[in-house]
Short mmCIF file of N, CA and C in Angstrom, two decimals:
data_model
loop_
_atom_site.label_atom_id
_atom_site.label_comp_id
_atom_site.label_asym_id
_atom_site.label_seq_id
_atom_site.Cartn_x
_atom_site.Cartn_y
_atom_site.Cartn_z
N UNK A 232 115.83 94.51 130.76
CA UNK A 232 114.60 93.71 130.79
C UNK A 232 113.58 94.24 129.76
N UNK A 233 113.47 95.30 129.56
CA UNK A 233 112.22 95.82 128.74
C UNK A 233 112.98 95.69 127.41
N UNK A 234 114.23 95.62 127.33
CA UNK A 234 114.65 95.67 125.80
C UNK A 234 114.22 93.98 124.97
N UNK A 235 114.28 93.30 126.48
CA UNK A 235 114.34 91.77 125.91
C UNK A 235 112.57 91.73 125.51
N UNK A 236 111.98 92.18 126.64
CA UNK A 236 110.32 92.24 126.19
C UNK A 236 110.15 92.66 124.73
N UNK A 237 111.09 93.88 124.29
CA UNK A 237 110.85 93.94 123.44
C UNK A 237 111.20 93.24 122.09
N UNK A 238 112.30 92.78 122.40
CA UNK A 238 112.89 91.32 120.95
C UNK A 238 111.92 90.73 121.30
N UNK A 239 111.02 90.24 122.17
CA UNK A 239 110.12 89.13 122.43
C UNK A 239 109.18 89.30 121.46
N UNK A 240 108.59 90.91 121.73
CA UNK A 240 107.54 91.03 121.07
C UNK A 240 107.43 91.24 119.55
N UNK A 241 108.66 91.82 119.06
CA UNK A 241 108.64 91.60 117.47
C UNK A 241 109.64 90.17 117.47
N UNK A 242 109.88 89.70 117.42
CA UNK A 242 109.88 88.35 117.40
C UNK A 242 108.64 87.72 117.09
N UNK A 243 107.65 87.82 118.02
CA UNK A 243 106.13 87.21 118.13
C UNK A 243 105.52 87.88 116.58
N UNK A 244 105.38 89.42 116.73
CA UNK A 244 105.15 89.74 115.28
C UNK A 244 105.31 89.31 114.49
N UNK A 245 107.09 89.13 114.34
CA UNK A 245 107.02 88.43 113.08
C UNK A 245 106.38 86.58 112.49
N UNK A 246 106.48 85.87 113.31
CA UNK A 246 105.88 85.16 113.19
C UNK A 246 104.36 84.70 113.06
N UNK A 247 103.83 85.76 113.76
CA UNK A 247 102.27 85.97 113.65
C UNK A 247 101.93 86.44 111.93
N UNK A 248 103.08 87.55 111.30
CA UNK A 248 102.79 87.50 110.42
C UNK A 248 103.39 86.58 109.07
N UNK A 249 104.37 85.75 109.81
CA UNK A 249 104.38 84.88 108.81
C UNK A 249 103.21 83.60 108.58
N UNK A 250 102.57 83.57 109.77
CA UNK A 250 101.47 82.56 110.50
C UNK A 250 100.33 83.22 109.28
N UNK A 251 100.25 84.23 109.44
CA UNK A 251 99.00 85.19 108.39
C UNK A 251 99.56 85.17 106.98
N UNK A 252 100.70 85.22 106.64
CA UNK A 252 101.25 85.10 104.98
C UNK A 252 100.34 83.35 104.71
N UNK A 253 100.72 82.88 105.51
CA UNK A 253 100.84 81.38 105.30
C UNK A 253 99.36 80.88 105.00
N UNK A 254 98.34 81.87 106.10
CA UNK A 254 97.14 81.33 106.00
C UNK A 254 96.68 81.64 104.79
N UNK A 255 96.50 83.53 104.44
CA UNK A 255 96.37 83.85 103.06
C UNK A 255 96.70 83.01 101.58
N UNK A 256 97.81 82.61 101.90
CA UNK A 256 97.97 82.05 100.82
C UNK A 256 97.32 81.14 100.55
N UNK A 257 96.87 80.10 101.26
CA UNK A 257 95.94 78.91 101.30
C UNK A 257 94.61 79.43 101.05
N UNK A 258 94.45 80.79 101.38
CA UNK A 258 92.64 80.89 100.86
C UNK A 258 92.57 81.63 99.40
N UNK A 259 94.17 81.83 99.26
CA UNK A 259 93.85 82.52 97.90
C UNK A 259 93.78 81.28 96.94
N UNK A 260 94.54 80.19 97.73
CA UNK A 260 94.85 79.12 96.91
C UNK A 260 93.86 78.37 96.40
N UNK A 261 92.86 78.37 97.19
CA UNK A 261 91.62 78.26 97.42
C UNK A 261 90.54 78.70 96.74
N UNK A 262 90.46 79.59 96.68
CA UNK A 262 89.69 80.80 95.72
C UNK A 262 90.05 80.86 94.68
N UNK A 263 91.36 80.54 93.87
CA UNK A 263 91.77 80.56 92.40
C UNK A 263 91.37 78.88 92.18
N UNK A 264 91.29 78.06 92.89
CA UNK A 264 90.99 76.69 92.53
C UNK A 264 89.69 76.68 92.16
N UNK A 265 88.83 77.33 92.57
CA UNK A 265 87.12 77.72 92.49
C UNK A 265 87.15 78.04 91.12
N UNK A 266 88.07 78.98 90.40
CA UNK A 266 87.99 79.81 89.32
C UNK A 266 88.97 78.91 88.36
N UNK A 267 89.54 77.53 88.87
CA UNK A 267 90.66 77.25 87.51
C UNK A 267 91.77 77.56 87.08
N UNK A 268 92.24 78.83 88.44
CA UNK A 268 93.17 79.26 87.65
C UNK A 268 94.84 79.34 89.13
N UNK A 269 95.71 79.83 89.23
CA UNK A 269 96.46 79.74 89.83
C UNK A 269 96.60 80.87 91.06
N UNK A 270 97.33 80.52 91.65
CA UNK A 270 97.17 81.59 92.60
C UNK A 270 97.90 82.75 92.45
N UNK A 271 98.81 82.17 92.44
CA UNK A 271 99.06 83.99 91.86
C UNK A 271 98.39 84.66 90.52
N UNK A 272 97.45 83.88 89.58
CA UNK A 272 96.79 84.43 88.97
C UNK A 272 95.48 85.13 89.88
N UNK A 273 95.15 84.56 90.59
CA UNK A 273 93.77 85.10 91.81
C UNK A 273 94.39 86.26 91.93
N UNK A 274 95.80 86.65 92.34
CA UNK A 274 96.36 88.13 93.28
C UNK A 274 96.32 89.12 92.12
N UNK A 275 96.18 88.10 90.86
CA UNK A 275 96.42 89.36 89.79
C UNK A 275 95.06 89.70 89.18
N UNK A 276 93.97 89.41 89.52
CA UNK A 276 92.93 89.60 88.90
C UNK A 276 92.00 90.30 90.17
N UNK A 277 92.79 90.43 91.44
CA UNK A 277 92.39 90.81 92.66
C UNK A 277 92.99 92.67 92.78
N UNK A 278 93.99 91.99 92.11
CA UNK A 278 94.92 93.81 91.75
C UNK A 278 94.39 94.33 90.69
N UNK A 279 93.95 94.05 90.23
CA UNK A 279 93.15 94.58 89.11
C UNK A 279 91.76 95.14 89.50
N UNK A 280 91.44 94.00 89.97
CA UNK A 280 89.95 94.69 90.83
C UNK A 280 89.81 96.13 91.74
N UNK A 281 91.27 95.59 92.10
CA UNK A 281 91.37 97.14 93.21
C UNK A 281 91.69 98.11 92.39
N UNK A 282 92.72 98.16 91.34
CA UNK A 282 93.52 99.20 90.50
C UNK A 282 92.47 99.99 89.72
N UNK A 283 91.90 98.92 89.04
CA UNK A 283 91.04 99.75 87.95
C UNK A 283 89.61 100.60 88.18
N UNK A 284 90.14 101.96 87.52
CA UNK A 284 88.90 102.93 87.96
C UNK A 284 88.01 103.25 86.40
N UNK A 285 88.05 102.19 85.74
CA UNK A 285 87.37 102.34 84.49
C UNK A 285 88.43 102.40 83.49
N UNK A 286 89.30 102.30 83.30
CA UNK A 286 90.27 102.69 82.08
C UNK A 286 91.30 101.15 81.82
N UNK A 287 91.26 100.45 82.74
CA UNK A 287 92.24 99.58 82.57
C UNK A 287 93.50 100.35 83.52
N UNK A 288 94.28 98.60 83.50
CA UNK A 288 95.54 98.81 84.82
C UNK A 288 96.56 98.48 83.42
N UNK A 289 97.64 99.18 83.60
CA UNK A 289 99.07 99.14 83.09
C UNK A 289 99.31 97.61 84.07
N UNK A 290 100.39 96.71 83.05
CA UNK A 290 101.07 95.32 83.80
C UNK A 290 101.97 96.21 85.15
N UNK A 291 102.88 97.03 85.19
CA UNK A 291 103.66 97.61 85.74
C UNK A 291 102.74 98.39 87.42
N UNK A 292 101.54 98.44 87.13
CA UNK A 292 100.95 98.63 87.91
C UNK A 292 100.76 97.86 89.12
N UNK A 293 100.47 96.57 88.39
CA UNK A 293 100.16 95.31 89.25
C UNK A 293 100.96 94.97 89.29
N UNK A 294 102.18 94.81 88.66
CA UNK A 294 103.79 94.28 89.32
C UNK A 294 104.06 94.69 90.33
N UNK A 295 103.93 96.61 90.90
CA UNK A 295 103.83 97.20 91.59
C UNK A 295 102.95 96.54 93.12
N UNK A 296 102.28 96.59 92.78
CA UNK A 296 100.47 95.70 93.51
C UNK A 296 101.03 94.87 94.39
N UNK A 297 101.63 93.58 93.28
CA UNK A 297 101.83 92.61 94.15
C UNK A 297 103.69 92.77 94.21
N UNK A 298 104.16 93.34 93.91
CA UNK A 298 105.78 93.25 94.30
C UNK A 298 106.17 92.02 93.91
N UNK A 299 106.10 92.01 92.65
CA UNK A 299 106.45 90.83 91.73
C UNK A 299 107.14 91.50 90.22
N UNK A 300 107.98 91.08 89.47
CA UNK A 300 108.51 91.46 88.06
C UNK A 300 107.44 91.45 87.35
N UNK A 301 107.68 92.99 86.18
CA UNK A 301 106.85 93.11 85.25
C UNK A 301 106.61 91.98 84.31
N UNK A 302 107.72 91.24 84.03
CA UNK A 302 107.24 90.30 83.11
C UNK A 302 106.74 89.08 83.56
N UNK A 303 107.01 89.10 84.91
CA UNK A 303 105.94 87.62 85.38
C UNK A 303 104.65 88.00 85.15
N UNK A 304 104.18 89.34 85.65
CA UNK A 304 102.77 89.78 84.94
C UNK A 304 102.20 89.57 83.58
N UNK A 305 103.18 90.11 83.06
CA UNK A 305 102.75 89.48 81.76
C UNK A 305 102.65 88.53 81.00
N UNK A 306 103.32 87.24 81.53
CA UNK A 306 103.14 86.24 81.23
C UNK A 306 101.82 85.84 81.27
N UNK A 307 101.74 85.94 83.06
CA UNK A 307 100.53 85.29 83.37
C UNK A 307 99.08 85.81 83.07
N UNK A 308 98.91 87.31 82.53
CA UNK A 308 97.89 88.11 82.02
C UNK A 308 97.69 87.42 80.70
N UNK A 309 98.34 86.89 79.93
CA UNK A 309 98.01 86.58 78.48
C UNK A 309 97.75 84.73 79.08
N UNK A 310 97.84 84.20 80.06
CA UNK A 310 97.16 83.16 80.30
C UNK A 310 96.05 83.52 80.45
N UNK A 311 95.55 84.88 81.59
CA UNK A 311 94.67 84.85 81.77
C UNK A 311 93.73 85.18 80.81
N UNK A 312 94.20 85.65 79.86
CA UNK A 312 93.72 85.99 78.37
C UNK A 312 93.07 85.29 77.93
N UNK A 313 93.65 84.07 77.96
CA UNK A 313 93.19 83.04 77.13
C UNK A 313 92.04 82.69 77.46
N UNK A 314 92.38 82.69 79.16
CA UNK A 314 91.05 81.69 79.55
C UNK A 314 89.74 82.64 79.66
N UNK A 315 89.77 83.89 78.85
CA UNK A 315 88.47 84.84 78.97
C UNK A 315 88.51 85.49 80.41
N UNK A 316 89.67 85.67 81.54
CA UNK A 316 88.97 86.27 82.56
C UNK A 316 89.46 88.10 82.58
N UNK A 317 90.63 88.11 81.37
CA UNK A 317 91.09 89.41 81.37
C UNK A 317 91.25 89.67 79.93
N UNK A 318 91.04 91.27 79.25
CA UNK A 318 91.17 91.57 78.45
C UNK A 318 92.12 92.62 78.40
N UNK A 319 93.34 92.66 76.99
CA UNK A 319 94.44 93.43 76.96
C UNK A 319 94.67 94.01 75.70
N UNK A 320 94.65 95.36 75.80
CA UNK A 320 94.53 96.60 75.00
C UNK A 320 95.76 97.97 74.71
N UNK A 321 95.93 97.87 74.03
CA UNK A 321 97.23 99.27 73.64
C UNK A 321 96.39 100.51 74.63
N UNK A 322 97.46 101.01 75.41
CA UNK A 322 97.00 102.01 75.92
C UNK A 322 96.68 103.25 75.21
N UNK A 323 95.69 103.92 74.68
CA UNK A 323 95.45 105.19 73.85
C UNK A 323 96.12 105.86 74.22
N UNK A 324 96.80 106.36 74.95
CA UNK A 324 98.16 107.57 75.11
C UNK A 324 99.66 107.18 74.69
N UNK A 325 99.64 105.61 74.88
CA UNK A 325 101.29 105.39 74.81
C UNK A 325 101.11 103.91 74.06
N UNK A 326 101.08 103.52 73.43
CA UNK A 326 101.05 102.07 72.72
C UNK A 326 102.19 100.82 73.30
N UNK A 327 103.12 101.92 74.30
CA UNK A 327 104.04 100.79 74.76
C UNK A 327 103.43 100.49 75.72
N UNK A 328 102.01 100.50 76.61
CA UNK A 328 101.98 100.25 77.81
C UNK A 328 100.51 99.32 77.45
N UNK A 329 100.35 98.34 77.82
CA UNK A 329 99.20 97.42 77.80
C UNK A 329 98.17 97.63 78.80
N UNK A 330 96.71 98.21 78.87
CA UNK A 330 96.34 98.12 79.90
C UNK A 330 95.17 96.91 79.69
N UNK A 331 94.58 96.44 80.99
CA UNK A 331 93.96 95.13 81.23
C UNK A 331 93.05 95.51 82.18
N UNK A 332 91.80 94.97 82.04
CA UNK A 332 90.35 94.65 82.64
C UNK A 332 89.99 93.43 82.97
N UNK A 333 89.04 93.26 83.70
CA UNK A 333 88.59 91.95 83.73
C UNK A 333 87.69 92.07 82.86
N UNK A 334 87.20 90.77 82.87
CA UNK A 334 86.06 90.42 81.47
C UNK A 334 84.65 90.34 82.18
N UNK A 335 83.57 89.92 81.39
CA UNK A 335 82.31 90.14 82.13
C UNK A 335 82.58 88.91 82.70
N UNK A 336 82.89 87.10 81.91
CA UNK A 336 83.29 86.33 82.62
C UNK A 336 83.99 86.45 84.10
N UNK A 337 85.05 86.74 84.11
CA UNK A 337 85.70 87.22 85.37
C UNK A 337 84.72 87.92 86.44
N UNK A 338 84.35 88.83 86.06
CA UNK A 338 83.60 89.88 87.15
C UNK A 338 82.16 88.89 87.64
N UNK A 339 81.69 87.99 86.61
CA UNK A 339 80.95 87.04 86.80
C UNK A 339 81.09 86.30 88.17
N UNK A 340 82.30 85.43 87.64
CA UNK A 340 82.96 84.25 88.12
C UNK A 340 83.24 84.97 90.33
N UNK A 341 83.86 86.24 90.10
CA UNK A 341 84.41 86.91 91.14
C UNK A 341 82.79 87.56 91.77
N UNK A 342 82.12 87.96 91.64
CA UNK A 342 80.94 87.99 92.56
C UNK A 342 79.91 86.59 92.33
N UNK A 343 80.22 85.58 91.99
CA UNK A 343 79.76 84.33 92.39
C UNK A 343 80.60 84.32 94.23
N UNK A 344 81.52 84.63 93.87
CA UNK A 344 82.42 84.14 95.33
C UNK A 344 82.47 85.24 96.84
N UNK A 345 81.47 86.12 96.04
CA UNK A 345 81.54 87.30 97.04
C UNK A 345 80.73 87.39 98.51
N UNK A 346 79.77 86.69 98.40
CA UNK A 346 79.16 86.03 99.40
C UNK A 346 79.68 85.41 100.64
N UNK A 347 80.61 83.95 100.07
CA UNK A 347 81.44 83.39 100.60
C UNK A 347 82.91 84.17 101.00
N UNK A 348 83.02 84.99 100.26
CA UNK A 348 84.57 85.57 101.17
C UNK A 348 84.05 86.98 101.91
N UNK A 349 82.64 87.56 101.90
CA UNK A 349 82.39 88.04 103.15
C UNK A 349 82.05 87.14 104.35
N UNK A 350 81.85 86.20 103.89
CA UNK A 350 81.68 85.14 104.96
C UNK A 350 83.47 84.71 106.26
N UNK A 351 83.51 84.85 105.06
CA UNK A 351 85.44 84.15 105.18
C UNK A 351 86.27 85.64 106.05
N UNK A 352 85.82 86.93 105.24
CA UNK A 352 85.96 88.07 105.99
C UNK A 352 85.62 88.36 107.56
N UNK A 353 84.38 87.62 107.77
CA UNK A 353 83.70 87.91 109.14
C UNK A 353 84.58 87.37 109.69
N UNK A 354 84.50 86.13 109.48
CA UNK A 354 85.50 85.08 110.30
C UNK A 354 86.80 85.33 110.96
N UNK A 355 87.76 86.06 109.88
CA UNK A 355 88.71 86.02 109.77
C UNK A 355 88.91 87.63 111.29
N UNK A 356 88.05 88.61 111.08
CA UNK A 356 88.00 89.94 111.03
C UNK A 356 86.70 90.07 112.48
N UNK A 357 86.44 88.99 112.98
CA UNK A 357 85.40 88.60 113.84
C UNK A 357 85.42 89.82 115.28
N UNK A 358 86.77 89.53 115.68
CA UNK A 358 86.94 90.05 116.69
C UNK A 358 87.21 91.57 116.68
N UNK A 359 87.44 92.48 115.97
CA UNK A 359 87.72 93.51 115.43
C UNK A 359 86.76 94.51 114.57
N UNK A 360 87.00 95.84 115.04
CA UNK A 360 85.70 96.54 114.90
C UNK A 360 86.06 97.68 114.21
N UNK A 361 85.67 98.37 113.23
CA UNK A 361 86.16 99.56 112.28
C UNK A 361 87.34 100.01 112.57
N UNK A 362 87.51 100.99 113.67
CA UNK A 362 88.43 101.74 114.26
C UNK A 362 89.70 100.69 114.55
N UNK A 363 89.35 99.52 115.05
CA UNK A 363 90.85 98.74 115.67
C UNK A 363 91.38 98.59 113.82
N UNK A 364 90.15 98.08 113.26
CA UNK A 364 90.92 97.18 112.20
C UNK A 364 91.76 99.17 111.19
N UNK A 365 91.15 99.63 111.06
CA UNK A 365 92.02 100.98 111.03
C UNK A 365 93.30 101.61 111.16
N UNK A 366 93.15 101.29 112.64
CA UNK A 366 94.46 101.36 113.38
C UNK A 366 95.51 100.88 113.58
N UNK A 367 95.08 99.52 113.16
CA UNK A 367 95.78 98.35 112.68
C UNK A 367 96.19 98.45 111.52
N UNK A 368 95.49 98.73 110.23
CA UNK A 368 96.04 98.79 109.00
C UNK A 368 96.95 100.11 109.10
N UNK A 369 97.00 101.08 109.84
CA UNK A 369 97.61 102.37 109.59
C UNK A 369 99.45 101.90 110.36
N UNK A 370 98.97 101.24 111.49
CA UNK A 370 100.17 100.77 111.85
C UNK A 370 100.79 99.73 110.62
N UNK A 371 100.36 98.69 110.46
CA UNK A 371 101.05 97.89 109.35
C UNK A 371 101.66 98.39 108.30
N UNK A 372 101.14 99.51 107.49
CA UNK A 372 101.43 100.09 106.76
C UNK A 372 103.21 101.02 107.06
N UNK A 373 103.00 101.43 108.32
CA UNK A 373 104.34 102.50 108.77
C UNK A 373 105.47 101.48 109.03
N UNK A 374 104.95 100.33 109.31
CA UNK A 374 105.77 98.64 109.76
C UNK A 374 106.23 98.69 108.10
N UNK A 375 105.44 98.63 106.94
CA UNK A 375 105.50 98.03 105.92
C UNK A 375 106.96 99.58 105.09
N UNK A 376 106.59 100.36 105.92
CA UNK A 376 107.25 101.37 104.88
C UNK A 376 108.97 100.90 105.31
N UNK A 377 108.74 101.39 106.96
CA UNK A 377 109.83 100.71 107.60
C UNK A 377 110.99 99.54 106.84
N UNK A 378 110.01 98.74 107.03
CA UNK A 378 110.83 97.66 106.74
C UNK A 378 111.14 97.51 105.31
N UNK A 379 110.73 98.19 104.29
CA UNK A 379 111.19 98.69 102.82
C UNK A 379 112.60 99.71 102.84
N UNK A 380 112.41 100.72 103.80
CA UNK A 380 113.68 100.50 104.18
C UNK A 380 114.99 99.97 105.03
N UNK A 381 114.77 98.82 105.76
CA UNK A 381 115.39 98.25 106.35
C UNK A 381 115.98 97.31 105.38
N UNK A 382 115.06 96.89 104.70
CA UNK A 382 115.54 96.06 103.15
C UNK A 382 116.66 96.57 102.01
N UNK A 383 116.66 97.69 102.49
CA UNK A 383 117.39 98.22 101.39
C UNK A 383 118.59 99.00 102.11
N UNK A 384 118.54 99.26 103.61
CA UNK A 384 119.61 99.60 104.02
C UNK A 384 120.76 98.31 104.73
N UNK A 385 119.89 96.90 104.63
CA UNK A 385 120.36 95.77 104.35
C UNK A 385 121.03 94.82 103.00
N UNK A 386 120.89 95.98 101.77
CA UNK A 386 121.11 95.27 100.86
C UNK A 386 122.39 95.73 100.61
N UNK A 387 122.33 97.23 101.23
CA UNK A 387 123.39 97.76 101.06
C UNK A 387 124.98 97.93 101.75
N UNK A 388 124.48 97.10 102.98
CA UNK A 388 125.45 96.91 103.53
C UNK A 388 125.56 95.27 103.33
N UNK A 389 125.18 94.77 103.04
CA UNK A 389 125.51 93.25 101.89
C UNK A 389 126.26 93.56 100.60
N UNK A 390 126.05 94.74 100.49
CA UNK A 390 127.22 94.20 99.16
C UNK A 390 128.38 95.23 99.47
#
């Protein structure tokens, strides 16, 4: 009986967090429509925001970020190029590695919206108070390592 409680309950997990993939995506979808640009361009100018501590982010960084191929990054960085929200530079130590900033445009454009997605934050984050949401991210995270290797001790017994 308690074993079935327990398929019950990650069962429920997982769907709760596919319920939460699903919503995210719609507000990122959302938020890059504000800005013109795509959504997975939003995640990449969002990884950037987080990555960069003044020097610029390596593409490989944010491939990393979002767990996506280096060269889809780079594709979509030299769109974002274009449209003025990121700028891309030879790294001064290694010339093979590109690093990227946002632009003043961008950083513009992204605290125009900052208002509204603390708004969107409350909402979302309403019921939950420092410590839970904490505890919560510390668990997700040991879920997240977990299941990186469950992925891979699944891949391996697939082939």
């Amino acid at each position: 009986m308690i074993e079935k409680k327990l398929d019950r309950a990650i069962v429920d997990f997982i769907w709760n967090v596919v319920e939460i993939y699903s919503q995210l995506e719609n507000i990122h979808t959302s938020w890059a429509g504000l800005l013109g640009i795509t959504q997975p361009q939003w995640l990449i100018l969002m990884a950037i925001t987080e990555l960069d501590k003044g020097r610029g982010v390596a593409g490989i960084d944010i491939a990393n970020k979002l767990r996506v191929h280096p060269a889809f990054v780079t594709n979509q960085t030299k769109t974002l190029e274009k449209g003025g929200f990121l700028s891309r530079r030879p790294a001064a130590d290694d010339a093979r590695f590109v690093l990227m900033s946002l632009t003043a445009k961008a950083t513009t454009e992204i605290e125009k919206l900052s208002k509204r997605k603390l708004a969107l934050n409350s909402t979302m984050f309403n019921d939950l108070d420092e410590k839970t949401l904490a505890e919560l991210n510390a668990s997700l995270a040991m879920i997240a390592k977990n299941a990186r290797l469950a992925a891979r001790l699944l891949a391996i017994d697939a082939s």
